[in-house]
Amino acid sequence: MPEQNAEIKKMEERITKLDAQQKQLKAKKRALRNRISQQNRKARTKRLIEKGAILEKFQGKGADKISADDSLTALVQLQNDFDSLKAFTSNVKYRKKNPDDPTRTVYSDWEEQQN
């Protein structure tokens, strides 16, 4: 009987030890997750700063006086202008010198030059 009590006591001590280890592992896991989140936030912040600096560079000397909404409006307008120009130049075809030549548009030529 005393042997059984000693064995039970050892098992209970082992359970207590395992609980303590489990607590430590959970704390380490939480710390690692926090570190990952912090690194992701720092990387995002860096990207935002870099992109903002590039936008401000293109806006010129008065960039500090241009609001974020005005910047967004200007970018949307640029995108719309590009889409309109793309649609127009996609319909402007070059005159064929030879009827067997493939039809080329101004836009398709521009795309080829970009690649």
JSON list of C-alpha atoms in Angstrom, two decimals:
[
{"chain": "A", "resi": 1, "resn": "MET", "atom": "CA", "xyz": [0.00, 0.00, 0.00]},
{"chain": "A", "resi": 2, "resn": "PRO", "atom": "CA", "xyz": [2.74, 2.56, 0.80]},
{"chain": "A", "resi": 3, "resn": "GLU", "atom": "CA", "xyz": [4.30, 1.78, -2.57]},
{"chain": "A", "resi": 4, "resn": "GLN", "atom": "CA", "xyz": [1.03, 2.62, -4.27]},
{"chain": "A", "resi": 5, "resn": "ASN", "atom": "CA", "xyz": [0.77, 5.96, -2.43]},
{"chain": "A", "resi": 6, "resn": "ALA", "atom": "CA", "xyz": [4.33, 6.85, -3.41]},
{"chain": "A", "resi": 7, "resn": "GLU", "atom": "CA", "xyz": [3.58, 6.00, -7.03]},
{"chain": "A", "resi": 8, "resn": "ILE", "atom": "CA", "xyz": [0.41, 8.10, -7.01]},
{"chain": "A", "resi": 9, "resn": "LYS", "atom": "CA", "xyz": [2.32, 10.99, -5.45]},
{"chain": "A", "resi": 10, "resn": "LYS", "atom": "CA", "xyz": [4.99, 10.74, -8.20]},
{"chain": "A", "resi": 11, "resn": "MET", "atom": "CA", "xyz": [2.30, 10.80, -10.88]},
{"chain": "A", "resi": 12, "resn": "GLU", "atom": "CA", "xyz": [0.63, 13.83, -9.30]},
{"chain": "A", "resi": 13, "resn": "GLU", "atom": "CA", "xyz": [4.00, 15.62, -9.15]},
{"chain": "A", "resi": 14, "resn": "ARG", "atom": "CA", "xyz": [4.57, 14.75, -12.79]},
{"chain": "A", "resi": 15, "resn": "ILE", "atom": "CA", "xyz": [1.13, 16.17, -13.69]},
{"chain": "A", "resi": 16, "resn": "THR", "atom": "CA", "xyz": [1.97, 19.37, -11.78]},
{"chain": "A", "resi": 17, "resn": "LYS", "atom": "CA", "xyz": [5.28, 19.63, -13.64]},
{"chain": "A", "resi": 18, "resn": "LEU", "atom": "CA", "xyz": [3.55, 19.08, -16.98]},
{"chain": "A", "resi": 19, "resn": "ASP", "atom": "CA", "xyz": [0.97, 21.76, -16.14]},
{"chain": "A", "resi": 20, "resn": "ALA", "atom": "CA", "xyz": [3.79, 24.19, -15.37]},
{"chain": "A", "resi": 21, "resn": "GLN", "atom": "CA", "xyz": [5.53, 23.31, -18.65]},
{"chain": "A", "resi": 22, "resn": "GLN", "atom": "CA", "xyz": [2.26, 23.74, -20.51]},
{"chain": "A", "resi": 23, "resn": "LYS", "atom": "CA", "xyz": [1.86, 27.24, -18.99]},
{"chain": "A", "resi": 24, "resn": "GLN", "atom": "CA", "xyz": [5.40, 28.14, -20.04]},
{"chain": "A", "resi": 25, "resn": "LEU", "atom": "CA", "xyz": [4.82, 26.87, -23.58]},
{"chain": "A", "resi": 26, "resn": "LYS", "atom": "CA", "xyz": [1.59, 28.87, -23.86]},
{"chain": "A", "resi": 27, "resn": "ALA", "atom": "CA", "xyz": [3.44, 31.98, -22.69]},
{"chain": "A", "resi": 28, "resn": "LYS", "atom": "CA", "xyz": [6.22, 31.39, -25.25]},
{"chain": "A", "resi": 29, "resn": "LYS", "atom": "CA", "xyz": [3.63, 30.81, -27.98]},
{"chain": "A", "resi": 30, "resn": "ARG", "atom": "CA", "xyz": [1.84, 34.06, -27.05]},
{"chain": "A", "resi": 31, "resn": "ALA", "atom": "CA", "xyz": [5.17, 35.94, -27.05]},
{"chain": "A", "resi": 32, "resn": "LEU", "atom": "CA", "xyz": [6.07, 34.58, -30.50]},
{"chain": "A", "resi": 33, "resn": "ARG", "atom": "CA", "xyz": [2.66, 35.51, -31.90]},
{"chain": "A", "resi": 34, "resn": "ASN", "atom": "CA", "xyz": [3.06, 39.02, -30.49]},
{"chain": "A", "resi": 35, "resn": "ARG", "atom": "CA", "xyz": [6.50, 39.31, -32.07]},
{"chain": "A", "resi": 36, "resn": "ILE", "atom": "CA", "xyz": [5.13, 38.19, -35.45]},
{"chain": "A", "resi": 37, "resn": "SER", "atom": "CA", "xyz": [2.29, 40.72, -35.21]},
{"chain": "A", "resi": 38, "resn": "GLN", "atom": "CA", "xyz": [4.73, 43.47, -34.28]},
{"chain": "A", "resi": 39, "resn": "GLN", "atom": "CA", "xyz": [7.01, 42.62, -37.20]},
{"chain": "A", "resi": 40, "resn": "ASN", "atom": "CA", "xyz": [4.04, 42.60, -39.60]},
{"chain": "A", "resi": 41, "resn": "ARG", "atom": "CA", "xyz": [2.91, 46.00, -38.30]},
{"chain": "A", "resi": 42, "resn": "LYS", "atom": "CA", "xyz": [6.41, 47.42, -38.69]},
{"chain": "A", "resi": 43, "resn": "ALA", "atom": "CA", "xyz": [6.69, 46.07, -42.25]},
{"chain": "A", "resi": 44, "resn": "ARG", "atom": "CA", "xyz": [3.28, 47.55, -43.15]},
{"chain": "A", "resi": 45, "resn": "THR", "atom": "CA", "xyz": [4.19, 50.89, -41.62]},
{"chain": "A", "resi": 46, "resn": "LYS", "atom": "CA", "xyz": [7.45, 50.93, -43.59]},
{"chain": "A", "resi": 47, "resn": "ARG", "atom": "CA", "xyz": [5.60, 50.13, -46.83]},
{"chain": "A", "resi": 48, "resn": "LEU", "atom": "CA", "xyz": [3.05, 52.87, -46.20]},
{"chain": "A", "resi": 49, "resn": "ILE", "atom": "CA", "xyz": [5.75, 55.42, -45.49]},
{"chain": "A", "resi": 50, "resn": "GLU", "atom": "CA", "xyz": [7.71, 54.46, -48.61]},
{"chain": "A", "resi": 51, "resn": "LYS", "atom": "CA", "xyz": [4.63, 54.58, -50.84]},
{"chain": "A", "resi": 52, "resn": "GLY", "atom": "CA", "xyz": [3.53, 57.87, -49.31]},
{"chain": "A", "resi": 53, "resn": "ALA", "atom": "CA", "xyz": [6.97, 59.34, -49.93]},
{"chain": "A", "resi": 54, "resn": "ILE", "atom": "CA", "xyz": [6.83, 58.28, -53.58]},
{"chain": "A", "resi": 55, "resn": "LEU", "atom": "CA", "xyz": [3.37, 59.83, -54.01]},
{"chain": "A", "resi": 56, "resn": "GLU", "atom": "CA", "xyz": [4.51, 63.04, -52.32]},
{"chain": "A", "resi": 57, "resn": "LYS", "atom": "CA", "xyz": [7.55, 63.18, -54.61]},
{"chain": "A", "resi": 58, "resn": "PHE", "atom": "CA", "xyz": [5.29, 63.07, -57.69]},
{"chain": "A", "resi": 59, "resn": "GLN", "atom": "CA", "xyz": [2.96, 65.70, -56.25]},
{"chain": "A", "resi": 60, "resn": "GLY", "atom": "CA", "xyz": [5.77, 68.24, -56.23]},
{"chain": "A", "resi": 61, "resn": "LYS", "atom": "CA", "xyz": [6.53, 71.23, -54.02]},
{"chain": "A", "resi": 62, "resn": "GLY", "atom": "CA", "xyz": [3.00, 71.79, -52.71]},
{"chain": "A", "resi": 63, "resn": "ALA", "atom": "CA", "xyz": [2.52, 68.17, -51.67]},
{"chain": "A", "resi": 64, "resn": "ASP", "atom": "CA", "xyz": [2.27, 69.07, -47.98]},
{"chain": "A", "resi": 65, "resn": "LYS", "atom": "CA", "xyz": [-0.82, 71.16, -48.74]},
{"chain": "A", "resi": 66, "resn": "ILE", "atom": "CA", "xyz": [-2.64, 68.38, -50.64]},
{"chain": "A", "resi": 67, "resn": "SER", "atom": "CA", "xyz": [-5.06, 66.37, -48.50]},
{"chain": "A", "resi": 68, "resn": "ALA", "atom": "CA", "xyz": [-5.30, 62.59, -48.56]},
{"chain": "A", "resi": 69, "resn": "ASP", "atom": "CA", "xyz": [-8.75, 62.82, -50.15]},
{"chain": "A", "resi": 70, "resn": "ASP", "atom": "CA", "xyz": [-7.44, 65.09, -52.89]},
{"chain": "A", "resi": 71, "resn": "SER", "atom": "CA", "xyz": [-4.57, 62.66, -53.50]},
{"chain": "A", "resi": 72, "resn": "LEU", "atom": "CA", "xyz": [-7.03, 59.79, -53.80]},
{"chain": "A", "resi": 73, "resn": "THR", "atom": "CA", "xyz": [-9.23, 61.80, -56.16]},
{"chain": "A", "resi": 74, "resn": "ALA", "atom": "CA", "xyz": [-6.23, 62.62, -58.35]},
{"chain": "A", "resi": 75, "resn": "LEU", "atom": "CA", "xyz": [-5.13, 58.98, -58.48]},
{"chain": "A", "resi": 76, "resn": "VAL", "atom": "CA", "xyz": [-8.63, 57.81, -59.38]},
{"chain": "A", "resi": 77, "resn": "GLN", "atom": "CA", "xyz": [-8.76, 60.47, -62.11]},
{"chain": "A", "resi": 78, "resn": "LEU", "atom": "CA", "xyz": [-5.40, 59.30, -63.48]},
{"chain": "A", "resi": 79, "resn": "GLN", "atom": "CA", "xyz": [-6.67, 55.71, -63.57]},
{"chain": "A", "resi": 80, "resn": "ASN", "atom": "CA", "xyz": [-9.85, 56.82, -65.35]},
{"chain": "A", "resi": 81, "resn": "ASP", "atom": "CA", "xyz": [-7.84, 58.85, -67.86]},
{"chain": "A", "resi": 82, "resn": "PHE", "atom": "CA", "xyz": [-5.57, 55.87, -68.52]},
{"chain": "A", "resi": 83, "resn": "ASP", "atom": "CA", "xyz": [-8.58, 53.57, -69.00]},
{"chain": "A", "resi": 84, "resn": "SER", "atom": "CA", "xyz": [-10.14, 56.03, -71.44]},
{"chain": "A", "resi": 85, "resn": "LEU", "atom": "CA", "xyz": [-6.89, 56.41, -73.36]},
{"chain": "A", "resi": 86, "resn": "LYS", "atom": "CA", "xyz": [-6.45, 52.64, -73.44]},
{"chain": "A", "resi": 87, "resn": "ALA", "atom": "CA", "xyz": [-9.98, 52.16, -74.79]},
{"chain": "A", "resi": 88, "resn": "PHE", "atom": "CA", "xyz": [-9.43, 54.83, -77.45]},
{"chain": "A", "resi": 89, "resn": "THR", "atom": "CA", "xyz": [-6.01, 53.59, -78.59]},
{"chain": "A", "resi": 90, "resn": "SER", "atom": "CA", "xyz": [-7.28, 50.01, -78.67]},
{"chain": "A", "resi": 91, "resn": "ASN", "atom": "CA", "xyz": [-9.67, 51.11, -81.42]},
{"chain": "A", "resi": 92, "resn": "VAL", "atom": "CA", "xyz": [-7.14, 53.12, -83.44]},
{"chain": "A", "resi": 93, "resn": "LYS", "atom": "CA", "xyz": [-5.71, 50.76, -86.04]},
{"chain": "A", "resi": 94, "resn": "TYR", "atom": "CA", "xyz": [-2.71, 51.23, -88.26]},
{"chain": "A", "resi": 95, "resn": "ARG", "atom": "CA", "xyz": [-3.28, 51.18, -91.99]},
{"chain": "A", "resi": 96, "resn": "LYS", "atom": "CA", "xyz": [-2.09, 47.87, -93.44]},
{"chain": "A", "resi": 97, "resn": "LYS", "atom": "CA", "xyz": [0.55, 48.04, -96.14]},
{"chain": "A", "resi": 98, "resn": "ASN", "atom": "CA", "xyz": [-0.14, 44.45, -97.04]},
{"chain": "A", "resi": 99, "resn": "PRO", "atom": "CA", "xyz": [-3.60, 42.81, -96.64]},
{"chain": "A", "resi": 100, "resn": "ASP", "atom": "CA", "xyz": [-1.94, 39.73, -95.11]},
{"chain": "A", "resi": 101, "resn": "ASP", "atom": "CA", "xyz": [-0.41, 41.74, -92.23]},
{"chain": "A", "resi": 102, "resn": "PRO", "atom": "CA", "xyz": [-2.11, 41.29, -88.85]},
{"chain": "A", "resi": 103, "resn": "THR", "atom": "CA", "xyz": [-4.21, 44.19, -87.61]},
{"chain": "A", "resi": 104, "resn": "ARG", "atom": "CA", "xyz": [-2.27, 46.30, -85.12]},
{"chain": "A", "resi": 105, "resn": "THR", "atom": "CA", "xyz": [-3.63, 48.93, -82.79]},
{"chain": "A", "resi": 106, "resn": "VAL", "atom": "CA", "xyz": [-1.80, 51.85, -81.24]},
{"chain": "A", "resi": 107, "resn": "TYR", "atom": "CA", "xyz": [-2.36, 50.30, -77.81]},
{"chain": "A", "resi": 108, "resn": "SER", "atom": "CA", "xyz": [-1.06, 46.84, -78.80]},
{"chain": "A", "resi": 109, "resn": "ASP", "atom": "CA", "xyz": [2.09, 48.50, -80.18]},
{"chain": "A", "resi": 110, "resn": "TRP", "atom": "CA", "xyz": [2.54, 50.44, -76.95]},
{"chain": "A", "resi": 111, "resn": "GLU", "atom": "CA", "xyz": [2.09, 47.23, -74.90]},
{"chain": "A", "resi": 112, "resn": "GLU", "atom": "CA", "xyz": [4.77, 45.48, -76.98]},
{"chain": "A", "resi": 113, "resn": "GLN", "atom": "CA", "xyz": [7.17, 48.34, -76.38]},
{"chain": "A", "resi": 114, "resn": "GLN", "atom": "CA", "xyz": [6.56, 48.10, -72.63]},
{"chain": "A", "resi": 115, "resn": "ASN", "atom": "CA", "xyz": [7.55, 44.42, -72.60]}
]
